[in-house]
Every structure is written in C-alpha cells, then in structure tokens.
C-alpha cells in the first residue's frame, strides 16, 4: 500500500520525528534522569486578597485554557472558507460536526432548540478534545516546591491539560447544568419548571434536588478521573522505560484515543442532560 502524502504532511511528520530523535539525543548526551517527584501536584497561587478556596488559582489552568482556545480559533481559521470539494481538514471537521449535529437532532424533540444546543455541544467537544490531546505529550510543567516556589520541568511530565483540573471540569459541567435549566424554563415556563421538582409526588422534592446536583458532579468527576488517571499512568510506565518506545504507544492509546472517547462522552452527556429537561 502506497501512502500519498502532501508536502505539508511530510513536513509535519518530519518535525515530529525530528523532535522525537532530538529528545533521545538530548537524553543520551546529558544523562538526563527522569524523576516522578511532584507528579500530580498542582501549582496553586494565593491571591493577595480574600481567604478560602475562591482566593486561590492555578495559573497553569488559566494559561493552558487560553492556549487551547487559541488552538481552536487557529483551527477554525484554517477551514473558514468551505469548498465544494472538501480537503482533508474540511472533511475531518465536517465529519465531526455532522456526527455531533445528528446526536443533537436525534435527542432534542423540539427542533427550534437543535441549533443552539448543537452550538454548545460542538464548542464543548472541541475544547475538551484539544485539552485532552495536549495532555497526551511530554512537555513543560510546573511543580510546587516546599519553600513556596515553583520549579519548571521538561519531559518529566506531560503538557498540562486544563481538563485534568477538577475546577475546570466543574465549571464546564455547571455551565451545562445552568443551560439545561434555562432551556427548560423557556419550554415549560417558570410554573411548570418549578412543579417538575415535585413530581411524581411532592415528597420527592429532596430526592429530585439531589439528583439534579449529582448531574454536574458526576459529569465533572468522570472526565477528571479519566484524564488525570490516564496521564499519571502514562508517566509511571514511561518512567520505567525512559520514554523510548513504549510511551509513544501509550500516548496514542491512553492520550489520543481515550482522550477523544472522553470528549465524546462528555458531549453526549451534555446533550442528554439538556434534552431530558426540555421534553
């Protein structure tokens, strides 16, 4: 079988292969030693005002979130002009968006809400899948020190994925939670929406409230556990073989494949939670 690669494909593969070879040469020449110290720790910065959890931030989450948004915007600009005969990039994007659109159309019974819900689902999918992919490759990370400082590391950890931060996942899940009830109020009205919490009988109200609160919590924890656990597993196994052959396969399986699956599951659940409240 002969592969027909374009010039840009060859350049991309050459850069990836060259970078991988450069990393191996650097490891051999400098005697670089991999350490698992600090893996899984988070760089937390205490703001000069306020107290409690809301006065602390993770700078890497903010930085990498903007990086992910920049990547998504860049991807959009590369296919902003759609052609009648699509290329590979346009075909891939159309296939992904068509699949998500079909999921929304099959799940949402009220056709006037198909397009706005699709916009939400597609945005979530693109953000989550790019975030998951970033955390699949070794790169630069920040490890907090006991003295209060921060040490930058290279190749001893993967690039920081915003979806490995529970706070980010909770924010995304809370956004889905809010939008599902906003659409429910639009469809049912305030009276019918409030009445739904007391169905099928009034004493079910506490259970219904607990069930609604459990939705965003389970939504966020599922994504956090898979992405965080997968990245740590890759690092531990990669440490054992010094990042030579096996980690490349692990990044492909646990990072890229499972990252895409988790992005799809997160999106499907978002569609299901919103559509279930507007029926």
Coordinates of C-alpha atoms in Angstrom, one line a residue:
X1 CA 0.0 0.0 0.0
X2 CA 1.4 3.4 -1.0
X3 CA 0.8 6.4 1.1
X4 CA 0.1 9.7 -0.8
X5 CA 1.4 12.4 1.5
X6 CA 1.2 16.1 0.7
X7 CA 4.2 18.4 1.2
X8 CA 2.6 19.7 4.4
X9 CA 2.1 16.2 5.7
X10 CA 5.7 15.3 5.1
X11 CA 6.9 18.5 6.9
X12 CA 4.6 17.7 9.9
X13 CA 5.8 14.1 10.2
X14 CA 9.4 15.2 9.7
X15 CA 9.1 17.8 12.5
X16 CA 7.5 15.2 14.8
X17 CA 10.1 12.5 14.0
X18 CA 13.0 15.1 14.3
X19 CA 11.7 16.3 17.6
X20 CA 11.5 12.7 19.0
X21 CA 15.1 12.0 17.8
X22 CA 16.3 15.2 19.3
X23 CA 14.8 14.3 22.7
X24 CA 16.5 10.9 22.6
X25 CA 19.9 12.5 21.7
X26 CA 19.4 15.0 24.5
X27 CA 18.7 12.3 27.0
X28 CA 21.7 10.2 26.0
X29 CA 24.1 13.1 25.7
X30 CA 23.3 14.8 29.0
X31 CA 22.4 11.7 31.0
X32 CA 19.1 13.2 31.9
X33 CA 17.3 11.3 34.7
X34 CA 13.6 11.1 34.9
X35 CA 12.0 11.7 38.2
X36 CA 8.4 11.3 39.3
X37 CA 8.8 13.8 42.1
X38 CA 5.9 16.2 42.1
X39 CA 3.8 14.3 39.5
X40 CA 0.1 15.1 40.2
X41 CA 0.8 18.1 42.3
X42 CA -0.7 21.4 41.4
X43 CA 0.7 24.9 41.2
X44 CA -1.6 26.9 43.5
X45 CA -1.2 30.7 43.8
X46 CA -2.7 32.5 46.7
X47 CA -4.2 35.8 45.7
X48 CA -3.3 38.8 47.8
X49 CA -6.9 39.4 48.8
X50 CA -9.6 37.2 50.3
X51 CA -9.5 33.8 52.0
X52 CA -10.7 30.3 51.3
X53 CA -10.8 28.3 48.1
X54 CA -12.1 31.2 46.0
X55 CA -8.9 33.2 46.7
X56 CA -6.6 30.6 45.2
X57 CA -6.0 30.0 41.5
X58 CA -4.0 27.5 39.4
X59 CA -2.0 29.7 36.9
X60 CA -1.4 26.8 34.6
X61 CA -5.1 26.1 34.2
X62 CA -5.6 29.7 33.1
X63 CA -2.6 29.8 30.8
X64 CA -3.4 26.5 29.1
X65 CA -7.1 27.3 28.8
X66 CA -6.1 30.3 26.7
X67 CA -3.7 28.2 24.8
X68 CA -6.5 25.7 24.0
X69 CA -8.8 28.4 22.9
X70 CA -6.1 29.8 20.7
X71 CA -5.6 26.4 19.1
X72 CA -9.3 26.0 18.5
X73 CA -9.5 29.5 16.9
X74 CA -6.5 28.7 14.7
X75 CA -8.1 25.5 13.6
X76 CA -11.3 27.4 12.7
X77 CA -9.3 30.0 10.6
X78 CA -7.7 27.2 8.6
X79 CA -11.1 26.0 7.3
X80 CA -13.1 29.2 7.4
X81 CA -13.7 29.1 3.7
X82 CA -15.6 25.9 2.9
X83 CA -15.0 24.4 -0.6
X84 CA -17.5 22.4 -2.7
X85 CA -14.9 19.7 -3.0
X86 CA -13.5 19.5 0.6
X87 CA -10.0 18.8 1.5
X88 CA -8.8 16.5 4.3
X89 CA -9.1 19.2 7.1
X90 CA -12.5 20.3 6.0
X91 CA -13.7 16.7 5.6
X92 CA -12.5 15.8 9.1
X93 CA -14.2 18.8 10.6
X94 CA -17.4 18.3 8.7
X95 CA -17.5 14.6 9.8
X96 CA -17.1 15.5 13.5
X97 CA -19.6 18.3 13.4
X98 CA -22.1 16.3 11.4
X99 CA -21.9 13.4 13.9
X100 CA -22.5 15.8 16.8
X101 CA -25.3 17.5 14.9
X102 CA -27.0 14.1 14.3
X103 CA -26.7 13.3 18.0
X104 CA -28.4 16.6 18.9
X105 CA -31.1 16.2 16.3
X106 CA -31.9 12.7 17.4
X107 CA -32.0 13.7 21.1
X108 CA -33.9 17.0 21.0
X109 CA -37.5 16.7 20.2
X110 CA -38.1 20.5 19.8
X111 CA -36.5 21.5 16.5
X112 CA -36.1 25.2 17.4
X113 CA -33.5 24.2 20.1
X114 CA -31.5 21.9 17.9
X115 CA -29.1 24.6 16.5
X116 CA -28.4 26.4 19.9
X117 CA -27.8 23.1 21.7
X118 CA -25.6 21.9 18.8
X119 CA -23.5 25.1 19.2
X120 CA -23.0 24.3 22.9
X121 CA -22.2 20.7 22.3
X122 CA -19.8 21.3 19.4
X123 CA -17.9 24.0 21.4
X124 CA -17.6 21.7 24.4
X125 CA -16.4 18.8 22.3
X126 CA -13.7 20.9 20.5
X127 CA -12.4 22.4 23.8
X128 CA -12.3 19.1 25.7
X129 CA -10.7 17.1 22.9
X130 CA -8.0 19.6 22.3
X131 CA -7.3 19.9 26.0
X132 CA -7.1 16.1 26.3
X133 CA -4.8 15.8 23.3
X134 CA -2.4 18.5 24.8
X135 CA -2.1 16.4 28.0
X136 CA -1.0 13.4 25.9
X137 CA 2.5 14.6 25.1
X138 CA 5.5 15.2 27.3
X139 CA 6.4 18.8 27.7
X140 CA 6.9 21.6 30.2
X141 CA 5.1 21.6 33.6
X142 CA 5.4 23.4 36.9
X143 CA 6.0 21.6 40.2
X144 CA 5.4 23.5 43.5
X145 CA 8.3 23.4 46.0
X146 CA 8.0 23.1 49.8
X147 CA 9.8 26.5 50.1
X148 CA 6.8 28.1 48.3
X149 CA 8.5 28.5 44.9
X150 CA 7.9 26.7 41.6
X151 CA 10.2 24.5 39.5
X152 CA 9.7 24.2 35.8
X153 CA 10.4 20.7 34.5
X154 CA 10.8 19.4 30.9
X155 CA 9.9 15.9 29.7
X156 CA 9.3 14.6 33.3
X157 CA 5.6 15.4 32.9
X158 CA 3.1 16.0 30.1
X159 CA 1.8 19.3 29.0
X160 CA -0.7 20.5 31.5
X161 CA -4.3 19.7 30.3
X162 CA -7.0 22.1 31.6
X163 CA -9.3 19.1 31.8
X164 CA -7.0 17.5 34.4
X165 CA -8.1 20.3 36.8
X166 CA -11.3 19.4 38.6
X167 CA -12.2 23.1 38.8
X168 CA -12.3 23.4 35.0
X169 CA -14.4 20.3 34.6
X170 CA -16.8 21.5 37.3
X171 CA -17.1 24.9 35.5
X172 CA -17.9 23.2 32.2
X173 CA -20.4 20.8 33.9
X174 CA -22.0 23.7 35.8
X175 CA -22.4 25.6 32.5
X176 CA -24.3 22.6 31.1
X177 CA -26.4 22.4 34.2
X178 CA -27.4 26.1 34.0
X179 CA -28.1 26.0 30.3
X180 CA -30.3 22.9 30.7
X181 CA -32.5 24.6 33.2
X182 CA -32.5 27.9 31.1
X183 CA -33.9 25.9 28.2
X184 CA -36.3 24.1 30.5
X185 CA -37.7 27.4 31.7
X186 CA -38.1 28.6 28.1
X187 CA -40.0 25.5 27.1
X188 CA -42.1 24.9 30.2
X189 CA -42.4 28.3 31.8
X190 CA -41.5 29.1 35.4
X191 CA -44.6 27.4 36.9
X192 CA -44.3 24.1 35.2
X193 CA -40.5 24.1 35.6
X194 CA -40.8 24.5 39.4
X195 CA -43.6 22.0 39.5
X196 CA -41.3 19.4 37.9
X197 CA -39.2 19.2 41.1
X198 CA -42.3 17.9 43.0
X199 CA -43.1 15.1 40.5
X200 CA -44.4 12.4 40.6
X201 CA -45.3 13.3 44.2
X202 CA -44.5 16.2 46.5
X203 CA -42.3 14.4 49.0
X204 CA -39.9 13.5 46.1
X205 CA -38.7 17.1 46.1
X206 CA -35.5 16.4 48.2
X207 CA -34.6 13.4 46.0
X208 CA -35.1 15.4 42.8
X209 CA -32.9 18.2 44.1
X210 CA -30.1 15.7 45.0
X211 CA -30.5 14.1 41.6
X212 CA -30.0 17.5 39.8
X213 CA -27.0 18.3 42.0
X214 CA -25.5 14.9 41.2
X215 CA -25.6 15.5 37.4
X216 CA -22.8 18.2 37.2
X217 CA -20.8 16.5 39.9
X218 CA -20.7 13.1 38.1
X219 CA -20.3 14.9 34.8
X220 CA -17.1 16.6 36.0
X221 CA -15.7 13.8 38.1
X222 CA -15.9 11.3 35.2
X223 CA -13.8 13.5 32.9
X224 CA -11.4 14.5 35.7
X225 CA -10.7 10.9 36.8
X226 CA -10.1 9.5 33.4
X227 CA -7.8 12.3 32.2
X228 CA -5.9 12.7 35.4
X229 CA -5.5 9.0 36.0
X230 CA -4.5 8.3 32.4
X231 CA -1.8 10.9 32.4
X232 CA -0.3 9.6 35.7
X233 CA -0.4 6.1 34.3
X234 CA 1.5 7.1 31.2
X235 CA 4.1 8.9 33.2
X236 CA 4.7 6.0 35.6
X237 CA 5.0 3.5 32.7
X238 CA 7.1 5.9 30.7
X239 CA 9.4 6.4 33.7
X240 CA 10.1 2.6 33.7
X241 CA 11.3 2.5 30.1
X242 CA 12.8 6.0 30.0
X243 CA 10.5 7.4 27.3
X244 CA 11.9 5.5 24.4
X245 CA 9.5 3.1 22.6
X246 CA 6.6 2.1 24.8
X247 CA 5.5 5.7 25.8
X248 CA 4.7 6.6 22.1
X249 CA 2.2 3.7 22.0
X250 CA 0.9 4.7 25.4
X251 CA 0.3 8.3 24.4
X252 CA -1.5 7.1 21.3
X253 CA -3.8 4.8 23.3
X254 CA -4.4 6.5 26.7
X255 CA -3.9 10.0 25.5
X256 CA -5.2 10.4 22.0
X257 CA -7.7 7.5 21.7
X258 CA -9.1 7.7 25.3
X259 CA -8.9 11.5 25.2
X260 CA -11.2 11.5 22.1
X261 CA -13.6 9.0 23.7
X262 CA -13.8 11.0 26.9
X263 CA -14.5 14.2 24.9
X264 CA -17.3 12.4 23.1
X265 CA -18.8 11.0 26.3
X266 CA -18.7 14.4 28.0
X267 CA -20.5 15.9 24.9
X268 CA -23.1 13.1 24.8
X269 CA -23.9 13.6 28.4
X270 CA -24.3 17.3 28.0
X271 CA -26.7 16.7 25.1
X272 CA -28.6 14.2 27.2
X273 CA -28.9 16.4 30.3
X274 CA -30.2 19.4 28.3
X275 CA -32.6 17.3 26.1
X276 CA -34.1 15.5 29.1
X277 CA -35.3 18.7 30.7
X278 CA -37.0 20.2 27.6
X279 CA -39.1 17.2 26.7

